[in-house]
mmCIF file of C-alpha atoms and ligand atoms in Angstrom:
data_model
loop_
_atom_site.group_PDB
_atom_site.id
_atom_site.type_symbol
_atom_site.label_atom_id
_atom_site.label_comp_id
_atom_site.label_asym_id
_atom_site.label_seq_id
_atom_site.Cartn_x
_atom_site.Cartn_y
_atom_site.Cartn_z
ATOM 1 C CA MET A 1431 0.479 -19.163 17.305
ATOM 2 C CA GLN A 1432 0.724 -16.019 15.029
ATOM 3 C CA PHE A 1433 1.840 -12.476 15.736
ATOM 4 C CA SER A 1434 1.066 -9.008 14.147
ATOM 5 C CA VAL A 1435 4.564 -7.328 13.851
ATOM 6 C CA LYS A 1436 4.435 -3.781 12.972
ATOM 7 C CA MET A 1437 7.396 -1.430 12.318
ATOM 8 C CA ARG A 1438 7.744 2.265 11.718
ATOM 9 C CA SER A 1439 10.866 4.260 11.432
ATOM 10 C CA ALA A 1440 12.044 7.911 11.206
ATOM 11 C CA LYS A 1441 15.077 10.074 11.335
ATOM 12 C CA GLY A 1442 15.439 13.190 13.536
ATOM 13 C CA GLY A 1443 13.410 11.485 16.429
ATOM 14 C CA PRO A 1444 10.059 9.751 16.426
ATOM 15 C CA HIS A 1445 7.312 10.795 13.836
ATOM 16 C CA GLU A 1446 5.138 12.576 16.610
ATOM 17 C CA LYS A 1447 8.167 14.845 17.401
ATOM 18 C CA GLY A 1448 8.864 15.829 13.915
ATOM 19 C CA GLY A 1449 11.157 12.990 12.673
ATOM 20 C CA ARG A 1450 11.177 12.374 9.021
ATOM 21 C CA HIS A 1451 9.456 9.174 7.973
ATOM 22 C CA ILE A 1452 11.958 6.538 6.746
ATOM 23 C CA SER A 1453 10.020 3.290 6.298
ATOM 24 C CA GLY A 1454 7.369 1.129 7.739
ATOM 25 C CA ALA A 1455 6.516 -2.573 7.388
ATOM 26 C CA GLU A 1456 3.566 -4.938 8.444
ATOM 27 C CA ARG A 1457 3.652 -8.678 8.694
ATOM 28 C CA ILE A 1458 1.538 -11.412 10.329
ATOM 29 C CA LEU A 1459 4.129 -14.181 11.323
ATOM 30 C CA ASP A 1460 4.179 -17.580 12.881
ATOM 31 C CA GLU A 1461 5.917 -17.636 16.321
ATOM 32 C CA ASN A 1462 9.029 -19.160 14.693
ATOM 33 C CA ASP A 1463 9.356 -16.478 12.193
ATOM 34 C CA VAL A 1464 9.011 -13.442 14.333
ATOM 35 C CA GLU A 1465 12.669 -13.191 15.178
ATOM 36 C CA LYS A 1466 13.785 -13.307 11.705
ATOM 37 C CA GLY A 1467 10.948 -10.890 10.804
ATOM 38 C CA VAL A 1468 12.080 -8.282 13.254
ATOM 39 C CA VAL A 1469 15.827 -8.436 12.251
ATOM 40 C CA ALA A 1470 14.805 -7.882 8.677
ATOM 41 C CA MET A 1471 12.667 -4.673 9.625
ATOM 42 C CA LEU A 1472 15.611 -3.533 11.724
ATOM 43 C CA ARG A 1473 17.907 -3.677 8.834
ATOM 44 C CA ARG A 1474 15.473 -2.230 6.518
ATOM 45 C CA ALA A 1475 15.108 0.797 8.846
ATOM 46 C CA ARG A 1476 18.740 1.317 9.367
ATOM 47 C CA ASN A 1477 19.668 0.696 5.688
ATOM 48 C CA HIS A 1478 17.012 2.589 3.730
ATOM 49 C CA GLN A 1479 17.470 4.880 0.644
ATOM 50 C CA ARG A 1480 15.592 7.404 2.388
ATOM 51 C CA GLY A 1481 18.235 7.510 5.259
ATOM 52 C CA LYS A 1482 19.254 5.664 8.463
ATOM 53 C CA ALA A 1483 16.494 5.845 10.820
ATOM 54 C CA ASP A 1484 17.407 6.909 14.411
ATOM 55 C CA PHE A 1485 13.859 6.166 15.743
ATOM 56 C CA ILE A 1486 12.519 2.560 15.224
ATOM 57 C CA SER A 1487 9.329 1.399 16.886
ATOM 58 C CA ILE A 1488 8.394 -2.409 16.541
ATOM 59 C CA LYS A 1489 5.142 -3.492 17.922
ATOM 60 C CA ILE A 1490 4.505 -7.272 18.300
ATOM 61 C CA GLU A 1491 1.103 -8.518 19.223
ATOM 62 C CA GLU A 1492 -0.147 -12.043 19.545
ATOM 63 C CA ILE A 1493 -3.276 -12.822 17.410
ATOM 64 C CA LYS A 1494 -6.165 -14.880 18.189
ATOM 65 C CA GLU A 1495 -7.064 -17.026 15.007
ATOM 66 C CA ASP A 1496 -10.615 -16.078 15.007
ATOM 67 C CA GLU A 1497 -9.874 -12.540 14.642
ATOM 68 C CA VAL A 1498 -8.229 -13.013 11.147
ATOM 69 C CA ILE A 1499 -10.233 -12.680 7.999
ATOM 70 C CA PHE A 1500 -9.184 -13.754 4.404
ATOM 71 C CA LYS A 1501 -9.564 -11.403 1.424
ATOM 72 C CA PRO A 1502 -8.392 -12.336 -2.201
ATOM 73 C CA LEU A 1503 -5.574 -10.746 -4.072
ATOM 74 C CA ILE A 1504 -6.973 -8.304 -6.592
ATOM 75 C CA ALA A 1505 -6.193 -8.952 -10.157
ATOM 76 C CA VAL A 1506 -2.966 -7.315 -11.303
ATOM 77 C CA HIS A 1507 -2.385 -5.465 -14.546
ATOM 78 C CA SER A 1508 0.620 -3.760 -15.831
ATOM 79 C CA CYS A 1509 0.468 -0.592 -18.149
ATOM 80 C CA ILE A 1510 3.116 0.977 -20.230
ATOM 81 C CA ALA A 1511 4.027 4.677 -19.637
ATOM 82 C CA LYS A 1512 7.211 6.258 -21.087
ATOM 83 C CA ASN A 1513 7.140 9.450 -18.824
ATOM 84 C CA VAL A 1514 5.484 10.825 -15.650
ATOM 85 C CA ALA A 1515 2.944 12.658 -17.762
ATOM 86 C CA GLN A 1516 1.862 9.363 -19.470
ATOM 87 C CA GLY A 1517 1.701 7.716 -16.047
ATOM 88 C CA HIS A 1518 -0.352 10.248 -14.476
ATOM 89 C CA ALA A 1519 -2.722 10.154 -17.591
ATOM 90 C CA ILE A 1520 -3.257 6.578 -17.340
ATOM 91 C CA ALA A 1521 -3.861 6.807 -13.436
ATOM 92 C CA LYS A 1522 -6.428 9.474 -14.062
ATOM 93 C CA GLU A 1523 -8.267 7.557 -16.787
ATOM 94 C CA LYS A 1524 -8.303 4.332 -14.518
ATOM 95 C CA LEU A 1525 -9.512 6.175 -11.498
ATOM 96 C CA GLN A 1526 -12.424 7.790 -13.416
ATOM 97 C CA SER A 1527 -13.356 4.425 -14.845
ATOM 98 C CA VAL A 1528 -13.873 3.027 -11.476
ATOM 99 C CA GLY A 1529 -16.053 5.814 -10.224
ATOM 100 C CA VAL A 1530 -13.798 8.752 -8.882
ATOM 101 C CA SER A 1531 -15.001 12.125 -10.214
ATOM 102 C CA ALA A 1532 -12.708 14.361 -12.496
ATOM 103 C CA LEU A 1533 -12.648 16.839 -9.553
ATOM 104 C CA ALA A 1534 -11.646 14.388 -7.025
ATOM 105 C CA ILE A 1535 -9.036 13.099 -9.266
ATOM 106 C CA GLU A 1536 -7.590 16.585 -9.654
ATOM 107 C CA ARG A 1537 -7.771 17.445 -6.054
ATOM 108 C CA GLY A 1538 -6.106 13.915 -5.125
ATOM 109 C CA PHE A 1539 -3.119 14.683 -7.484
ATOM 110 C CA SER A 1540 -2.757 18.177 -6.455
ATOM 111 C CA ALA A 1541 -2.500 17.044 -2.825
ATOM 112 C CA LEU A 1542 0.015 14.312 -3.597
ATOM 113 C CA LEU A 1543 2.059 16.705 -5.794
ATOM 114 C CA ALA A 1544 2.093 19.507 -3.232
ATOM 115 C CA LEU A 1545 3.638 17.081 -0.493
ATOM 116 C CA LYS A 1546 7.061 18.405 0.768
ATOM 117 C CA ASP A 1547 7.782 14.968 1.987
ATOM 118 C CA SER A 1548 6.155 11.738 2.374
ATOM 119 C CA ILE A 1549 3.593 10.978 4.757
ATOM 120 C CA ARG A 1550 3.408 7.707 6.755
ATOM 121 C CA GLY A 1551 -0.213 6.880 6.001
ATOM 122 C CA ALA A 1552 -2.823 7.771 3.375
ATOM 123 C CA MET A 1553 -4.941 10.807 2.795
ATOM 124 C CA LEU A 1554 -8.788 10.121 2.494
ATOM 125 C CA PHE A 1555 -10.608 11.921 -0.251
ATOM 126 C CA ASP A 1556 -14.310 11.925 -1.144
ATOM 127 C CA ALA A 1557 -14.454 10.365 -4.416
ATOM 128 C CA PHE A 1558 -17.246 12.551 -5.409
ATOM 129 C CA THR A 1559 -16.371 16.179 -4.207
ATOM 130 C CA GLY A 1560 -12.718 15.631 -3.743
ATOM 131 C CA GLU A 1561 -12.779 16.893 -0.127
ATOM 132 C CA ARG A 1562 -10.047 15.678 2.181
ATOM 133 C CA LEU A 1563 -12.094 13.694 4.779
ATOM 134 C CA ASP A 1564 -9.633 12.722 7.365
ATOM 135 C CA ASN A 1565 -7.859 14.997 9.963
ATOM 136 C CA PHE A 1566 -4.680 13.015 10.448
ATOM 137 C CA GLY A 1567 -2.611 15.915 8.712
ATOM 138 C CA ASN A 1568 0.855 14.603 7.920
ATOM 139 C CA ARG A 1569 0.435 11.233 9.512
ATOM 140 C CA GLY A 1570 -2.486 10.037 7.228
ATOM 141 C CA VAL A 1571 -4.372 6.778 7.902
ATOM 142 C CA ARG A 1572 -1.920 3.920 8.131
ATOM 143 C CA VAL A 1573 -2.950 0.453 6.995
ATOM 144 C CA THR A 1574 -1.665 -2.218 9.269
ATOM 145 C CA LYS A 1575 -2.365 -5.789 10.476
ATOM 146 C CA MET A 1576 -2.144 -7.593 7.241
ATOM 147 C CA ASP A 1577 0.074 -9.847 5.263
ATOM 148 C CA CYS A 1578 -0.327 -12.584 2.575
ATOM 149 C CA ALA A 1579 -1.507 -16.145 3.585
ATOM 150 C CA GLY A 1580 1.496 -18.303 3.053
ATOM 151 C CA ALA A 1581 4.533 -15.950 2.229
ATOM 152 C CA ALA A 1582 6.712 -18.718 0.254
ATOM 153 C CA GLU A 1583 3.900 -19.543 -2.163
ATOM 154 C CA TYR A 1584 2.945 -16.068 -2.617
ATOM 155 C CA GLU A 1585 6.399 -14.860 -3.505
ATOM 156 C CA GLU A 1586 6.997 -17.832 -5.735
ATOM 157 C CA LYS A 1587 4.002 -17.264 -7.672
ATOM 158 C CA LEU A 1588 4.748 -13.484 -8.028
ATOM 159 C CA ALA A 1589 8.210 -14.332 -9.089
ATOM 160 C CA LYS A 1590 6.735 -16.596 -11.805
ATOM 161 C CA VAL A 1591 5.066 -13.683 -13.435
ATOM 162 C CA GLY A 1592 8.222 -11.330 -12.821
ATOM 163 C CA LEU A 1593 6.886 -9.335 -9.803
ATOM 164 C CA THR A 1594 9.831 -9.450 -7.295
ATOM 165 C CA GLY A 1595 11.009 -7.172 -4.731
ATOM 166 C CA GLU A 1596 9.334 -5.987 -1.319
ATOM 167 C CA HIS A 1597 7.647 -2.890 -2.809
ATOM 168 C CA VAL A 1598 5.450 -4.827 -5.139
ATOM 169 C CA ARG A 1599 4.969 -7.714 -2.712
ATOM 170 C CA GLU A 1600 3.863 -5.429 0.075
ATOM 171 C CA ALA A 1601 1.827 -3.121 -2.058
ATOM 172 C CA LEU A 1602 -0.208 -5.863 -3.374
ATOM 173 C CA VAL A 1603 -1.189 -6.993 0.000
ATOM 174 C CA LEU A 1604 -1.945 -3.447 1.130
ATOM 175 C CA ALA A 1605 -4.034 -2.524 -2.028
ATOM 176 C CA SER A 1606 -5.944 -5.785 -1.542
ATOM 177 C CA LYS A 1607 -6.777 -5.167 2.021
ATOM 178 C CA VAL A 1608 -7.658 -1.470 1.056
ATOM 179 C CA ALA A 1609 -9.872 -2.633 -1.998
ATOM 180 C CA SER A 1610 -11.904 -4.780 0.490
ATOM 181 C CA ALA A 1611 -12.545 -2.057 2.975
ATOM 182 C CA PRO A 1612 -16.077 -0.767 3.434
ATOM 183 C CA GLY A 1613 -16.809 2.462 1.370
ATOM 184 C CA MET A 1614 -13.635 2.322 -0.620
ATOM 185 C CA VAL A 1615 -13.678 3.227 -4.162
ATOM 186 C CA ALA A 1616 -10.139 3.336 -5.315
ATOM 187 C CA GLU A 1617 -6.559 3.998 -4.283
ATOM 188 C CA LEU A 1618 -3.839 5.989 -5.912
ATOM 189 C CA CYS A 1619 -0.151 5.582 -4.897
ATOM 190 C CA TRP A 1620 3.511 6.005 -5.803
ATOM 191 C CA ALA A 1621 6.478 5.031 -3.998
ATOM 192 C CA ASP A 1622 8.767 7.341 -1.903
ATOM 193 C CA ASP A 1623 11.946 5.459 -2.424
ATOM 194 C CA PRO A 1624 14.023 7.901 -4.578
ATOM 195 C CA ASP A 1625 14.859 5.309 -7.203
ATOM 196 C CA TYR A 1626 11.624 3.470 -7.288
ATOM 197 C CA VAL A 1627 9.180 5.333 -9.675
ATOM 198 C CA THR A 1628 6.442 2.834 -9.881
ATOM 199 C CA GLY A 1629 2.930 3.485 -8.719
ATOM 200 C CA TYR A 1630 -0.509 2.165 -9.128
ATOM 201 C CA VAL A 1631 -4.283 2.787 -9.182
ATOM 202 C CA ALA A 1632 -6.131 -0.058 -7.141
ATOM 203 C CA SER A 1633 -9.820 -0.861 -6.688
ATOM 204 C CA ALA A 1634 -12.020 -3.891 -6.004
ATOM 205 C CA VAL A 1635 -13.553 -3.564 -9.532
ATOM 206 C CA GLY A 1636 -10.610 -2.628 -11.633
ATOM 207 C CA GLY A 1637 -7.720 -4.609 -9.906
ATOM 208 C CA TYR A 1638 -4.284 -3.415 -9.287
ATOM 209 C CA ILE A 1639 -3.119 -1.292 -12.394
ATOM 210 C CA ARG A 1640 0.670 -1.055 -12.145
ATOM 211 C CA ILE A 1641 2.135 1.898 -13.635
ATOM 212 C CA PRO A 1642 5.862 1.902 -14.257
ATOM 213 C CA ILE A 1643 6.593 5.875 -13.980
ATOM 214 C CA MET A 1644 4.604 8.119 -11.638
ATOM 215 C CA LYS A 1645 7.497 10.427 -10.467
ATOM 216 C CA GLU A 1646 10.704 11.710 -11.436
ATOM 217 C CA MET A 1647 13.833 9.481 -10.592
ATOM 218 C CA GLY A 1648 15.408 10.893 -7.490
ATOM 219 C CA SER A 1649 12.445 12.157 -5.745
ATOM 220 C CA GLY A 1650 11.928 10.853 -2.181
ATOM 221 C CA VAL A 1651 8.325 12.062 -2.094
ATOM 222 C CA GLY A 1652 5.511 9.633 -2.517
ATOM 223 C CA GLY A 1653 2.126 8.803 -0.868
ATOM 224 C CA ARG A 1654 -1.346 7.323 -1.034
ATOM 225 C CA ILE A 1655 -4.875 8.663 -1.432
ATOM 226 C CA PHE A 1656 -7.718 6.555 -0.664
ATOM 227 C CA PHE A 1657 -10.936 7.851 -2.546
ATOM 228 C CA VAL A 1658 -14.013 6.831 -0.696
ATOM 229 C CA LYS A 1659 -17.736 6.925 -1.099
ATOM 230 C CA HIS A 1660 -19.608 9.956 -0.324
ATOM 231 C CA ASP A 1661 -21.479 8.593 2.535
ATOM 232 C CA CYS A 1662 -18.543 6.546 3.691
ATOM 233 C CA ASP A 1663 -18.408 6.031 7.657
ATOM 234 C CA ILE A 1664 -14.783 7.207 8.220
ATOM 235 C CA LYS A 1665 -14.678 5.753 11.741
ATOM 236 C CA VAL A 1666 -15.715 2.100 10.413
ATOM 237 C CA LEU A 1667 -13.371 2.426 7.588
ATOM 238 C CA SER A 1668 -10.408 3.567 9.601
ATOM 239 C CA GLU A 1669 -10.939 0.911 12.083
ATOM 240 C CA TYR A 1670 -10.944 -1.686 9.458
ATOM 241 C CA LEU A 1671 -7.635 -0.260 7.994
ATOM 242 C CA GLN A 1672 -5.931 0.048 11.237
ATOM 243 C CA GLU A 1673 -7.258 -2.990 13.291
ATOM 244 C CA GLN A 1674 -8.720 -5.636 11.164
ATOM 245 C CA LEU A 1675 -6.327 -8.468 10.732
ATOM 246 C CA VAL A 1676 -6.522 -9.567 7.121
ATOM 247 C CA LEU A 1677 -4.667 -12.221 5.297
ATOM 248 C CA ILE A 1678 -4.587 -12.108 1.411
ATOM 249 C CA THR A 1679 -5.174 -15.228 -0.532
ATOM 250 C CA PHE A 1680 -4.934 -16.132 -4.070
ATOM 251 C CA GLY A 1681 -8.192 -17.355 -4.061
ATOM 252 C CA GLY A 1682 -8.008 -19.602 -7.217
ATOM 253 C CA ASN A 1683 -7.100 -18.249 -10.571
ATOM 254 C CA VAL A 1684 -5.790 -14.723 -10.509
ATOM 255 C CA ASP A 1685 -4.259 -13.257 -13.565
ATOM 256 C CA VAL A 1686 -1.542 -10.879 -14.143
ATOM 257 C CA GLU A 1687 -2.038 -9.023 -17.395
ATOM 258 C CA VAL A 1688 0.771 -7.220 -18.843
ATOM 259 C CA GLY A 1689 0.754 -4.246 -21.428
ATOM 260 C CA THR A 1690 -1.657 -1.375 -22.094
ATOM 261 C CA ASN A 1691 -4.151 -3.591 -24.055
ATOM 262 C CA PHE A 1692 -3.178 -6.513 -21.877
ATOM 263 C CA ARG A 1693 -2.088 -8.886 -24.760
ATOM 264 C CA LYS A 1694 0.035 -11.213 -22.555
ATOM 265 C CA LYS A 1695 -1.807 -13.023 -19.937
ATOM 266 C CA THR A 1696 -0.167 -15.164 -17.171
ATOM 267 C CA ALA A 1697 -1.983 -16.968 -14.712
ATOM 268 C CA ILE A 1698 -0.704 -17.073 -11.083
ATOM 269 C CA ASN A 1699 -1.884 -20.407 -9.796
HETATM 270 C C1 PML B 1947 5.566 1.755 -1.755
HETATM 271 O O1 PML B 1947 6.481 0.971 -1.715
HETATM 272 O O2 PML B 1947 5.301 2.522 -0.702
HETATM 273 C C2 PML B 1947 4.640 1.823 -2.877
HETATM 274 C C3 PML B 1947 4.969 0.910 -4.023
HETATM 275 C C4 PML B 1947 4.205 1.252 -5.092
HETATM 276 C C5 PML B 1947 4.481 0.418 -6.405
HETATM 277 C C6 PML B 1947 4.630 -1.082 -6.202
HETATM 278 C C7 PML B 1947 4.810 -1.963 -7.434
HETATM 279 O O3 PML B 1947 3.664 -2.475 -7.938
HETATM 280 O O4 PML B 1947 5.905 -2.099 -7.892
#
């Protein structure tokens, strides 16, 4: 039997009463692993770089096997950037190459850069007009009910190509689910942990482009933008992101490519 386990935590009370978002986590776990998973989430919420959460919500739901669908891990590429300006320039170029308009890119960046603090979920932007489409305000659209299929194997394969730590582990799962969503064009993200400055651009066509520096060290503000097709059905999309149970598989031969011109190629298989 499997369970969806979701955690969100805040400081200064619950999110909905103005508490500051500290951290969130999503897992799909076998019955025997739930307890361990919950303890790990509690520790994370109480010992986070962004602060010690005083509000922690953990939701555990039993899953019916036939509700789960499988999607492949998107290809992973790592770029080289020496500073934030270079990182942003790469991100903009990659977004444009997968179909996001220059106007939408500028609006998306402005929205992320204008954030006073991180938001829990993602902002939805029209990939053509750059108009913000969701009305979730500072909450954004949260992506839930996902995990990798076979955690031990997944972590071992990522470790072999030097991708370790929970940021990248979780971001790859989330980005792969997001890339498979109906109406999705691309995602732009950078982390909100003050000492983690990596970000990415992800899409079904372009894969996960890992960009080593997307914000200044010490900044606790990060976030996500989902650029969606002009005619995207927001209700269907939000339902997929928040309700559809998705397990991410390696699905055969996935490559991690390293470097701006992708000289080194390492197969994860
Ligand atoms: C997050 O942790 O919220 C976002 C992580 C972004 C980068 C992950 C990586 O590739 O290292």
